[in-house]
CSV table of C-alpha atoms in Angstrom, one decimal:
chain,number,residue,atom,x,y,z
N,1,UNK,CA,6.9,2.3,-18.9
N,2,UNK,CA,6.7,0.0,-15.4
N,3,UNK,CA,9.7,0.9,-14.6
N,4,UNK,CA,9.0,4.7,-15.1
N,5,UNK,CA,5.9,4.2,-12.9
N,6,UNK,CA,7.8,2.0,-10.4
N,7,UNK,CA,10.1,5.1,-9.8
N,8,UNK,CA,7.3,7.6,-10.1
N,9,UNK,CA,5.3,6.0,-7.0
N,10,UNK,CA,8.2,5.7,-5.0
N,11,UNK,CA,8.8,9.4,-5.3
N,12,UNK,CA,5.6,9.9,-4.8
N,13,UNK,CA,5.7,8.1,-1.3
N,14,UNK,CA,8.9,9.4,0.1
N,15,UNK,CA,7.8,12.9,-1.2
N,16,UNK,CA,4.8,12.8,1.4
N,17,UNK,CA,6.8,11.0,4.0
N,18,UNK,CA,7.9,14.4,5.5
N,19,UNK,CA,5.6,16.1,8.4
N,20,UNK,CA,6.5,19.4,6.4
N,21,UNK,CA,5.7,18.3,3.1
N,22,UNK,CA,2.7,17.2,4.0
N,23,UNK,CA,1.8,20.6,5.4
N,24,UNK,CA,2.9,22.3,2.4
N,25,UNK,CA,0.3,20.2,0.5
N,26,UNK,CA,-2.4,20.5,2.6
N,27,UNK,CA,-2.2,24.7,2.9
N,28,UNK,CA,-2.1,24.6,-1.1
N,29,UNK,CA,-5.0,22.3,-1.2
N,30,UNK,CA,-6.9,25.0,0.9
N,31,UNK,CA,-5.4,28.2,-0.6
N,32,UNK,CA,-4.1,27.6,-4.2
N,33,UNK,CA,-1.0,29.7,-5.3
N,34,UNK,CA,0.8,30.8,-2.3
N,35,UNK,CA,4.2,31.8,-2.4
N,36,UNK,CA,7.0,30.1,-1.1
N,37,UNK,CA,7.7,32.8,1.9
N,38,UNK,CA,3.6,32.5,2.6
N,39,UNK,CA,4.4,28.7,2.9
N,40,UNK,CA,7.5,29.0,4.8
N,41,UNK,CA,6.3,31.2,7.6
N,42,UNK,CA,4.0,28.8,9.6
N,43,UNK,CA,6.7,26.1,9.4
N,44,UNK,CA,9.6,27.9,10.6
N,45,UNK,CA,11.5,27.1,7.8
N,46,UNK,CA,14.2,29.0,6.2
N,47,UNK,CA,13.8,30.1,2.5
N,48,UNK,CA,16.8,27.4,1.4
N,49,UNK,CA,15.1,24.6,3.8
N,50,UNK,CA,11.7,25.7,2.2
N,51,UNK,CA,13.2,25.6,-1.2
N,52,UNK,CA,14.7,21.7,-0.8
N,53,UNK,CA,11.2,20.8,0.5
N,54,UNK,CA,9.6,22.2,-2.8
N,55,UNK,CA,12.2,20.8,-5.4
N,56,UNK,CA,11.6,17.1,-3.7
N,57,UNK,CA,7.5,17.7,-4.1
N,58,UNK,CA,8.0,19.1,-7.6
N,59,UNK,CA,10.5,15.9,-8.5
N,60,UNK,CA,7.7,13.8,-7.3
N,61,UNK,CA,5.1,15.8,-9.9
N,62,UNK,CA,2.9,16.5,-6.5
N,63,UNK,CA,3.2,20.2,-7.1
N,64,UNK,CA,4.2,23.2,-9.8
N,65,UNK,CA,5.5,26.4,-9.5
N,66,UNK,CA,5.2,29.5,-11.8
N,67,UNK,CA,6.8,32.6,-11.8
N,68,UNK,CA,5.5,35.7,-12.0
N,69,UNK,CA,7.8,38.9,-11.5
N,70,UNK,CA,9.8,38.3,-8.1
N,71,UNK,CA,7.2,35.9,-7.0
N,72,UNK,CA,7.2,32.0,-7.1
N,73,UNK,CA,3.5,30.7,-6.8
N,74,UNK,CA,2.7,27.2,-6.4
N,75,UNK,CA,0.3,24.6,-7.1
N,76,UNK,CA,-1.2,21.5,-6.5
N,77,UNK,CA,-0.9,18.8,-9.0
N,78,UNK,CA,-2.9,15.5,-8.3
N,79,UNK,CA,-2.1,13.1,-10.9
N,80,UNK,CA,0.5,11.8,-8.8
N,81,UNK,CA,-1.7,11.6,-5.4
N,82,UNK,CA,-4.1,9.9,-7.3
N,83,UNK,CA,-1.8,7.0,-8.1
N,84,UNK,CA,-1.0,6.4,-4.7
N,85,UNK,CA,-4.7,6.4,-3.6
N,86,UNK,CA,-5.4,3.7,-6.9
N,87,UNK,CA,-2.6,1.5,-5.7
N,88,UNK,CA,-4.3,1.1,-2.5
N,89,UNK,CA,-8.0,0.4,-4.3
N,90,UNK,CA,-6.4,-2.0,-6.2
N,91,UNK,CA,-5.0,-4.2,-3.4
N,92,UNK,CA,-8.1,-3.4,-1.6
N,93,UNK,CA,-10.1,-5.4,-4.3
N,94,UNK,CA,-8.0,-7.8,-5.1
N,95,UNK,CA,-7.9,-8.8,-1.2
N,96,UNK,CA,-11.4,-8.5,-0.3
N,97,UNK,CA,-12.5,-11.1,-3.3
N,98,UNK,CA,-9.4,-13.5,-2.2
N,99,UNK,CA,-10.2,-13.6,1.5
N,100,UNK,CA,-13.9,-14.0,0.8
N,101,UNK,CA,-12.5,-17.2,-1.3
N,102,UNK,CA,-10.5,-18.3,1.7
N,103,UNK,CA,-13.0,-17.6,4.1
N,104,UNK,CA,-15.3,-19.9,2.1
N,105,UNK,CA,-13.2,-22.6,1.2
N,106,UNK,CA,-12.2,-23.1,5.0
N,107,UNK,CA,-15.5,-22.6,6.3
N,108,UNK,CA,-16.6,-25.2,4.0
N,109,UNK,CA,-17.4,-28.3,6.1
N,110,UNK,CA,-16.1,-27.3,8.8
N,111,UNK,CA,-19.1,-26.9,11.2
N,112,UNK,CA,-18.1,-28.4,14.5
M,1,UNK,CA,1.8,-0.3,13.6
M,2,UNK,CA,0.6,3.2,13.8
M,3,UNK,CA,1.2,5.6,11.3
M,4,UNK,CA,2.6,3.2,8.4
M,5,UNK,CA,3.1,4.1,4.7
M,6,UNK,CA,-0.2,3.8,3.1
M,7,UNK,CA,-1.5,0.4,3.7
M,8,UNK,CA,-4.8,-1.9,3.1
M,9,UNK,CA,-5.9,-3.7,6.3
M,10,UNK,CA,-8.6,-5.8,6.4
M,11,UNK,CA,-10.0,-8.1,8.8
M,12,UNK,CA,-12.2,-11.1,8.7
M,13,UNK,CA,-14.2,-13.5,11.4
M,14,UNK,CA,-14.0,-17.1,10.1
M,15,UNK,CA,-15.8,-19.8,11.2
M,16,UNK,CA,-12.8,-21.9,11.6
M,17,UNK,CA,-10.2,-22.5,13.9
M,18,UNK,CA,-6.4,-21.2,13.3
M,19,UNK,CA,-5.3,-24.4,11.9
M,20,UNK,CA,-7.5,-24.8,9.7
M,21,UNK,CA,-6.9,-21.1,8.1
M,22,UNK,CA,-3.4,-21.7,8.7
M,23,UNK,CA,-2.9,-24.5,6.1
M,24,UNK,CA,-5.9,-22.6,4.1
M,25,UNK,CA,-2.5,-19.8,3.4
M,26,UNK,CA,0.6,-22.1,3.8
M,27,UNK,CA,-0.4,-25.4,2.0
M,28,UNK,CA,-0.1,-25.0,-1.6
M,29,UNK,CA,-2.8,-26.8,-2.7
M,30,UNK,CA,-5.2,-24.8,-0.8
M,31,UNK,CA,-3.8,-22.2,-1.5
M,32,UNK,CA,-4.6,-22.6,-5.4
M,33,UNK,CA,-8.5,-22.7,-4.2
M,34,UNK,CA,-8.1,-19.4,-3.3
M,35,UNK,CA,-5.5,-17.0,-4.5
M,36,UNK,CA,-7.2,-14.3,-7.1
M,37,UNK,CA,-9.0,-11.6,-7.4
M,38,UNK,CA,-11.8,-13.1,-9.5
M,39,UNK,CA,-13.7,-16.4,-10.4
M,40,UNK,CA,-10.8,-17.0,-12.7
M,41,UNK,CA,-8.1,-19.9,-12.1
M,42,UNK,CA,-4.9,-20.1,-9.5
M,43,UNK,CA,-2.9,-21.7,-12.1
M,44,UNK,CA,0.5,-22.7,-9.6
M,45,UNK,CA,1.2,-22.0,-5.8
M,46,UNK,CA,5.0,-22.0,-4.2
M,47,UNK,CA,5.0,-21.8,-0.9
M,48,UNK,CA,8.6,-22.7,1.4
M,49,UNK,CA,7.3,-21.4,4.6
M,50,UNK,CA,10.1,-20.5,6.9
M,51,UNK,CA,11.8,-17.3,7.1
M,52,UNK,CA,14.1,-17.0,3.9
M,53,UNK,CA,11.9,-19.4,1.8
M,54,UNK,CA,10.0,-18.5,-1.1
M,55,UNK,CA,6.5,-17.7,-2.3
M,56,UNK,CA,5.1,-17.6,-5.7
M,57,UNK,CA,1.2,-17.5,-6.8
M,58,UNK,CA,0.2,-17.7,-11.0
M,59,UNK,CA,-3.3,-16.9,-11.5
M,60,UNK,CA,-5.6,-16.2,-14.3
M,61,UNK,CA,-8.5,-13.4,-14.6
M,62,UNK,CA,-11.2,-14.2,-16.2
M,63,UNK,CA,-10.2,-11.1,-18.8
M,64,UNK,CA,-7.3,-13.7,-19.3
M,65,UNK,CA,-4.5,-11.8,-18.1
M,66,UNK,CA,-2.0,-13.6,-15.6
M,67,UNK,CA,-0.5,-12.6,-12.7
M,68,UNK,CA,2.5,-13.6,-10.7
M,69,UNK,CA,3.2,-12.0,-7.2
M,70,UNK,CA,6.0,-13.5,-5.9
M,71,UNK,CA,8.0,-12.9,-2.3
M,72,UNK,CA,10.3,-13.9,0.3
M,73,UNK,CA,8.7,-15.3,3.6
M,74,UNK,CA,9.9,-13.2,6.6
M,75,UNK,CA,8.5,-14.5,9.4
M,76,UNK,CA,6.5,-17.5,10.3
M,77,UNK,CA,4.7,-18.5,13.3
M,78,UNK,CA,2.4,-21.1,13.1
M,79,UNK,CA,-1.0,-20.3,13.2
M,80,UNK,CA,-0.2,-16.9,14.4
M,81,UNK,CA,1.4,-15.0,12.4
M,82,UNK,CA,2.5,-14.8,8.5
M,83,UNK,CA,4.8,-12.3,6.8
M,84,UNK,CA,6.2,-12.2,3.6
M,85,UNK,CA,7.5,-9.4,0.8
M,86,UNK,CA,5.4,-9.4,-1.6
M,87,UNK,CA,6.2,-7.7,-5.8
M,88,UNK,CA,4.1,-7.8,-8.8
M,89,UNK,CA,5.9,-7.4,-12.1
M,90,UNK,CA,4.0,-5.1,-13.6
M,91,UNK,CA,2.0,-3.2,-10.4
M,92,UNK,CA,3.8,0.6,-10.1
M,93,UNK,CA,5.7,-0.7,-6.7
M,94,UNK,CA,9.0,-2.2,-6.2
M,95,UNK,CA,8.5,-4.2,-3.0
M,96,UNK,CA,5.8,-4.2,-0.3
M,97,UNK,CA,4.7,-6.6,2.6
M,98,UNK,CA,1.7,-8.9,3.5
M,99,UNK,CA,1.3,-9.7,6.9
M,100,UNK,CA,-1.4,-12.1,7.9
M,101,UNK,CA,-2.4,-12.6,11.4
M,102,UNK,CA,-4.9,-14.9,13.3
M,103,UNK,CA,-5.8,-14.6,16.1
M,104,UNK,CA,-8.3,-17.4,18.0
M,105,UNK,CA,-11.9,-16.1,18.2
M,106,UNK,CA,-15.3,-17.2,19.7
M,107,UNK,CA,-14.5,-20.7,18.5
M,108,UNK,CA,-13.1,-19.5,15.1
M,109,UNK,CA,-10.3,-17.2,13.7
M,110,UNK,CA,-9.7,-13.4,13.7
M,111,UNK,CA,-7.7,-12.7,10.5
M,112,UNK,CA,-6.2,-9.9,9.7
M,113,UNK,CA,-4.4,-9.1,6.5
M,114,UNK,CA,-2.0,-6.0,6.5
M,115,UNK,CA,-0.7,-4.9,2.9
M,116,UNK,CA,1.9,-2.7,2.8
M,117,UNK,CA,4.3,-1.0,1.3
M,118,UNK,CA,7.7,-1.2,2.2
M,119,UNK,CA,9.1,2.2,3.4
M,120,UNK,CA,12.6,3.5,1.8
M,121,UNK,CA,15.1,5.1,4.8
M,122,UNK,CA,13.4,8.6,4.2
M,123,UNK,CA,10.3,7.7,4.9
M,124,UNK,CA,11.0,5.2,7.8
M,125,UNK,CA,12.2,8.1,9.7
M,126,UNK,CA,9.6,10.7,9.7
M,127,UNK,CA,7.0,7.3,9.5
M,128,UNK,CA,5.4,8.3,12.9
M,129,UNK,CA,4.4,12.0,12.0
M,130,UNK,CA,1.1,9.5,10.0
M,131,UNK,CA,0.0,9.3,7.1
M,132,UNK,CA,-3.7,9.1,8.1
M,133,UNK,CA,-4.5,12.5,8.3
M,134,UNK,CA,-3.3,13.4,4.9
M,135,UNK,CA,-4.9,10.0,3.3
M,136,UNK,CA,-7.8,10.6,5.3
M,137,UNK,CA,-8.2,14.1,3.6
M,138,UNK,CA,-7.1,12.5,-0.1
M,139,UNK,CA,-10.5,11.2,-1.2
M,140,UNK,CA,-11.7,14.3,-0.9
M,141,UNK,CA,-9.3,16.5,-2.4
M,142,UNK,CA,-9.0,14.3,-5.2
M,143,UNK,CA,-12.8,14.2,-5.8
M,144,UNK,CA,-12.5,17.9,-5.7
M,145,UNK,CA,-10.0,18.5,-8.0
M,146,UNK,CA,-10.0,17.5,-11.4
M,147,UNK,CA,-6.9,16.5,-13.1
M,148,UNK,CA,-5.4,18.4,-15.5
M,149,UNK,CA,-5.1,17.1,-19.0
Protein backbone atom coordinates (compact mmCIF):
# COMPACT_ATOMS: atom_id res chain seq x y z
CA UNK A 1 0.00 0.00 0.00
CA UNK A 2 3.12 2.63 0.67
CA UNK A 3 4.73 1.42 -1.84
CA UNK A 4 1.75 1.79 -4.28
CA UNK A 5 1.39 5.38 -3.05
CA UNK A 6 5.18 6.03 -3.19
CA UNK A 7 4.85 5.26 -7.00
CA UNK A 8 1.52 7.02 -7.38
CA UNK A 9 3.04 10.45 -6.11
CA UNK A 10 5.93 10.18 -8.14
CA UNK A 11 3.81 9.92 -11.18
CA UNK A 12 1.91 12.37 -10.12
CA UNK A 13 4.89 14.84 -9.93
CA UNK A 14 6.65 14.05 -13.09
CA UNK A 15 3.26 14.02 -14.83
CA UNK A 16 2.91 17.86 -14.03
CA UNK A 17 6.59 18.48 -14.53
CA UNK A 18 5.87 19.32 -18.32
CA UNK A 19 4.95 23.11 -19.37
CA UNK A 20 2.42 21.26 -21.71
CA UNK A 21 0.90 19.14 -19.36
CA UNK A 22 0.36 21.54 -17.19
CA UNK A 23 -1.51 23.51 -19.89
CA UNK A 24 -3.55 20.68 -20.72
CA UNK A 25 -4.80 20.64 -17.10
CA UNK A 26 -5.41 23.96 -16.57
CA UNK A 27 -7.80 24.36 -20.10
CA UNK A 28 -9.71 21.17 -18.67
CA UNK A 29 -9.96 22.75 -15.34
CA UNK A 30 -11.65 25.75 -17.14
CA UNK A 31 -13.58 23.94 -19.89
CA UNK A 32 -14.39 20.26 -18.86
CA UNK A 33 -14.50 17.65 -21.82
CA UNK A 34 -12.58 18.99 -24.61
CA UNK A 35 -11.30 16.82 -27.18
CA UNK A 36 -7.95 16.03 -27.79
CA UNK A 37 -7.63 18.05 -31.29
CA UNK A 38 -9.40 21.10 -29.08
CA UNK A 39 -6.42 20.58 -26.71
CA UNK A 40 -3.77 20.16 -29.20
CA UNK A 41 -4.49 23.29 -31.24
CA UNK A 42 -3.18 26.09 -28.84
CA UNK A 43 -0.03 24.03 -28.09
CA UNK A 44 1.17 23.31 -31.45
CA UNK A 45 1.26 19.79 -30.85
CA UNK A 46 0.77 17.08 -33.28
CA UNK A 47 -2.05 14.54 -32.60
CA UNK A 48 0.78 11.62 -31.73
CA UNK A 49 2.78 14.26 -29.46
CA UNK A 50 -0.67 15.29 -27.98
CA UNK A 51 -1.58 11.70 -27.47
CA UNK A 52 1.90 10.74 -25.41
CA UNK A 53 1.19 13.86 -23.30
CA UNK A 54 -2.43 12.40 -22.45
CA UNK A 55 -1.40 8.67 -21.83
CA UNK A 56 1.46 10.08 -19.21
CA UNK A 57 -1.50 12.35 -17.37
CA UNK A 58 -3.88 9.39 -17.56
CA UNK A 59 -0.91 6.94 -16.06
CA UNK A 60 -0.59 9.38 -13.31
CA UNK A 61 -4.77 9.16 -12.65
CA UNK A 62 -4.65 13.20 -13.18
CA UNK A 63 -7.16 12.87 -16.03
CA UNK A 64 -9.82 10.43 -17.99
CA UNK A 65 -10.90 10.05 -21.28
CA UNK A 66 -14.19 8.77 -22.67
CA UNK A 67 -15.20 8.01 -25.95
CA UNK A 68 -18.07 8.89 -27.61
CA UNK A 69 -18.44 8.08 -31.51
CA UNK A 70 -15.12 9.48 -33.24
CA UNK A 71 -14.47 11.72 -30.37
CA UNK A 72 -12.16 11.31 -27.29
CA UNK A 73 -13.31 13.78 -24.51
CA UNK A 74 -11.41 14.31 -21.40
CA UNK A 75 -11.54 15.04 -17.89
CA UNK A 76 -10.14 16.15 -14.90
CA UNK A 77 -9.59 13.83 -12.15
CA UNK A 78 -8.33 15.41 -8.74
CA UNK A 79 -7.72 12.62 -6.38
CA UNK A 80 -4.36 12.55 -7.50
CA UNK A 81 -3.62 16.52 -7.33
CA UNK A 82 -5.03 16.41 -4.10
CA UNK A 83 -2.25 14.12 -2.74
CA UNK A 84 0.37 16.20 -3.90
CA UNK A 85 -1.26 19.39 -2.33
CA UNK A 86 -1.65 17.07 1.29
CA UNK A 87 2.00 16.09 1.11
CA UNK A 88 2.94 19.63 1.21
CA UNK A 89 0.26 20.39 4.30
CA UNK A 90 1.72 17.78 5.97
CA UNK A 91 5.34 18.89 6.03
CA UNK A 92 4.01 22.35 6.41
CA UNK A 93 2.65 21.26 9.91
CA UNK A 94 5.02 19.13 10.99
CA UNK A 95 7.64 22.02 10.37
CA UNK A 96 5.96 24.89 11.68
CA UNK A 97 5.34 23.07 15.27
CA UNK A 98 9.19 21.79 15.17
CA UNK A 99 10.76 25.16 14.42
CA UNK A 100 8.51 26.92 16.93
CA UNK A 101 10.24 24.18 19.31
CA UNK A 102 13.61 25.17 18.11
CA UNK A 103 13.04 28.59 18.10
CA UNK A 104 12.07 28.29 21.83
CA UNK A 105 14.56 26.08 23.06
CA UNK A 106 17.37 28.40 21.64
CA UNK A 107 15.93 31.50 22.54
CA UNK A 108 15.62 30.17 25.93
CA UNK A 109 18.29 32.04 28.05
CA UNK A 110 19.80 33.37 25.67
CA UNK A 111 19.06 37.20 26.06
CA UNK A 112 22.30 39.01 25.69
CA UNK B 1 15.80 28.20 -6.46
CA UNK B 2 13.07 29.41 -8.60
CA UNK B 3 10.60 27.26 -9.94
CA UNK B 4 11.35 23.96 -7.81
CA UNK B 5 9.10 20.83 -7.44
CA UNK B 6 6.59 21.58 -4.97
CA UNK B 7 8.20 22.62 -1.82
CA UNK B 8 7.47 24.01 1.85
CA UNK B 9 9.63 27.01 2.82
CA UNK B 10 9.48 28.61 5.78
CA UNK B 11 11.32 31.21 7.51
CA UNK B 12 11.86 32.19 11.04
CA UNK B 13 13.62 35.35 13.03
CA UNK B 14 15.32 33.93 16.15
CA UNK B 15 16.57 35.67 18.86
CA UNK B 16 19.77 33.99 18.79
CA UNK B 17 22.83 34.12 17.04
CA UNK B 18 23.91 31.34 14.22
CA UNK B 19 25.87 29.34 16.66
CA UNK B 20 23.63 28.98 18.90
CA UNK B 21 20.88 27.64 16.20
CA UNK B 22 23.55 25.87 14.61
CA UNK B 23 24.25 23.33 17.47
CA UNK B 24 20.28 23.82 18.23
CA UNK B 25 20.05 21.37 14.49
CA UNK B 26 23.53 19.53 14.49
CA UNK B 27 24.13 18.51 18.22
CA UNK B 28 22.16 15.54 18.99
CA UNK B 29 21.05 16.22 22.22
CA UNK B 30 19.47 19.39 21.26
CA UNK B 31 18.30 18.22 18.75
CA UNK B 32 16.04 15.61 20.76
CA UNK B 33 14.48 18.96 22.49
CA UNK B 34 13.11 19.63 19.41
CA UNK B 35 12.46 17.25 16.60
CA UNK B 36 8.39 16.53 16.27
CA UNK B 37 5.55 17.68 15.27
CA UNK B 38 3.81 17.67 18.60
CA UNK B 39 4.22 17.84 22.45
CA UNK B 40 5.05 14.22 22.25
CA UNK B 41 8.78 12.76 22.76
CA UNK B 42 12.08 12.78 20.42
CA UNK B 43 12.92 9.38 21.48
CA UNK B 44 16.82 9.12 19.57
CA UNK B 45 18.80 11.74 17.35
CA UNK B 46 21.77 10.59 14.89
CA UNK B 47 23.42 13.14 13.55
CA UNK B 48 27.25 12.65 11.52
CA UNK B 49 27.37 16.04 10.11
CA UNK B 50 29.67 16.18 7.16
CA UNK B 51 28.75 15.53 3.73
CA UNK B 52 28.23 11.66 3.40
CA UNK B 53 27.36 11.15 7.15
CA UNK B 54 24.16 10.11 8.43
CA UNK B 55 21.00 11.49 10.03
CA UNK B 56 18.34 9.71 11.89
CA UNK B 57 15.41 11.29 14.23
CA UNK B 58 12.81 8.65 16.31
CA UNK B 59 9.99 10.53 17.79
CA UNK B 60 6.77 9.79 19.41
CA UNK B 61 3.14 11.58 18.85
CA UNK B 62 1.25 11.99 21.48
CA UNK B 63 -1.44 9.61 19.43
CA UNK B 64 1.61 7.18 20.08
CA UNK B 65 2.65 6.54 16.72
CA UNK B 66 6.53 6.76 15.89
CA UNK B 67 8.30 8.12 13.34
CA UNK B 68 11.75 7.77 11.84
CA UNK B 69 12.97 10.23 9.09
CA UNK B 70 16.18 9.32 8.27
CA UNK B 71 18.82 10.95 5.55
CA UNK B 72 22.15 11.49 4.17
CA UNK B 73 23.89 14.92 4.98
CA UNK B 74 24.81 16.71 1.69
CA UNK B 75 26.29 19.66 2.49
CA UNK B 76 27.51 21.33 5.60
CA UNK B 77 28.61 24.69 6.28
CA UNK B 78 28.85 25.78 9.57
CA UNK B 79 26.43 27.96 10.71
CA UNK B 80 25.42 28.78 7.26
CA UNK B 81 24.14 26.30 5.64
CA UNK B 82 22.58 22.64 6.21
CA UNK B 83 21.44 20.05 3.63
CA UNK B 84 20.51 16.73 3.89
CA UNK B 85 18.00 13.97 2.00
CA UNK B 86 15.48 13.36 3.93
CA UNK B 87 12.76 9.75 3.63
CA UNK B 88 10.01 8.77 5.83
CA UNK B 89 9.10 5.06 5.72
CA UNK B 90 5.73 5.33 5.43
CA UNK B 91 5.12 9.19 3.92
CA UNK B 92 3.95 8.58 -0.06
CA UNK B 93 7.58 9.95 -1.19
CA UNK B 94 10.70 8.15 -1.92
CA UNK B 95 13.35 10.83 -1.29
CA UNK B 96 13.20 14.61 -0.73
CA UNK B 97 15.62 17.28 0.70
CA UNK B 98 15.75 19.69 3.77
CA UNK B 99 17.83 22.55 3.48
CA UNK B 100 18.31 24.78 6.36
CA UNK B 101 19.90 28.16 6.13
CA UNK B 102 20.85 30.98 8.57
CA UNK B 103 21.68 33.69 7.86
CA UNK B 104 22.98 36.55 10.70
CA UNK B 105 20.19 38.98 11.51
CA UNK B 106 19.75 42.23 13.64
CA UNK B 107 21.73 40.52 16.33
CA UNK B 108 19.96 37.10 15.87
CA UNK B 109 19.42 34.42 13.10
CA UNK B 110 17.41 34.41 9.81
CA UNK B 111 16.40 30.71 9.34
CA UNK B 112 15.06 29.36 6.62
CA UNK B 113 13.92 25.83 6.13
CA UNK B 114 13.37 24.58 2.48
CA UNK B 115 11.58 21.08 2.13
CA UNK B 116 11.66 19.57 -0.96
CA UNK B 117 11.16 17.02 -3.00
CA UNK B 118 13.82 15.59 -4.95
CA UNK B 119 13.02 15.89 -8.76
CA UNK B 120 13.42 12.59 -11.09
CA UNK B 121 15.46 13.51 -14.67
CA UNK B 122 11.97 14.37 -16.29
CA UNK B 123 11.19 16.79 -14.17
CA UNK B 124 14.60 18.43 -13.60
CA UNK B 125 14.52 19.37 -17.08
CA UNK B 126 11.36 21.21 -17.72
CA UNK B 127 11.89 22.43 -13.70
CA UNK B 128 12.07 26.10 -14.78
CA UNK B 129 8.76 26.31 -16.83
CA UNK B 130 7.39 26.65 -12.48
CA UNK B 131 5.35 25.05 -10.70
CA UNK B 132 3.89 28.10 -8.99
CA UNK B 133 1.32 29.04 -11.22
CA UNK B 134 -0.27 25.75 -11.38
CA UNK B 135 0.06 25.23 -7.41
CA UNK B 136 -0.88 28.60 -7.03
CA UNK B 137 -4.26 27.76 -8.96
CA UNK B 138 -4.55 24.07 -6.97
CA UNK B 139 -6.30 25.26 -3.77
CA UNK B 140 -8.75 26.52 -5.74
CA UNK B 141 -9.51 24.07 -8.15
CA UNK B 142 -9.46 21.42 -5.64
CA UNK B 143 -11.89 23.38 -3.38
CA UNK B 144 -14.02 23.52 -6.43
CA UNK B 145 -14.06 20.28 -7.41
CA UNK B 146 -15.28 17.58 -5.44
CA UNK B 147 -13.81 14.19 -5.76
CA UNK B 148 -15.43 11.56 -7.21
CA UNK B 149 -16.23 8.50 -5.15
Amino acid sequence: MVKYQASAMDRTFSALADPNRRQVLLRLKDEPGLSVSELARPLSLKLPGMMKHLDVLSDAGLITRTKAGRTVSVHLSVGPMREAMEWLKRYERFWTVSLDRLVALVEEGGER
Amino acid sequence: MIGRLPSVTIVRRIKAPPAKVWAAITQPALMMQWWGPDAGPTLSAEADVRPGGRFSVVFRLLNGEEHNPTGIYQEVIPEKKLVFTWEWPGMPERESLVTFLLEPFDGGTKLTLIHEHLPDEDARKSHEEGWSGLLDKLPVFLAGAECPT
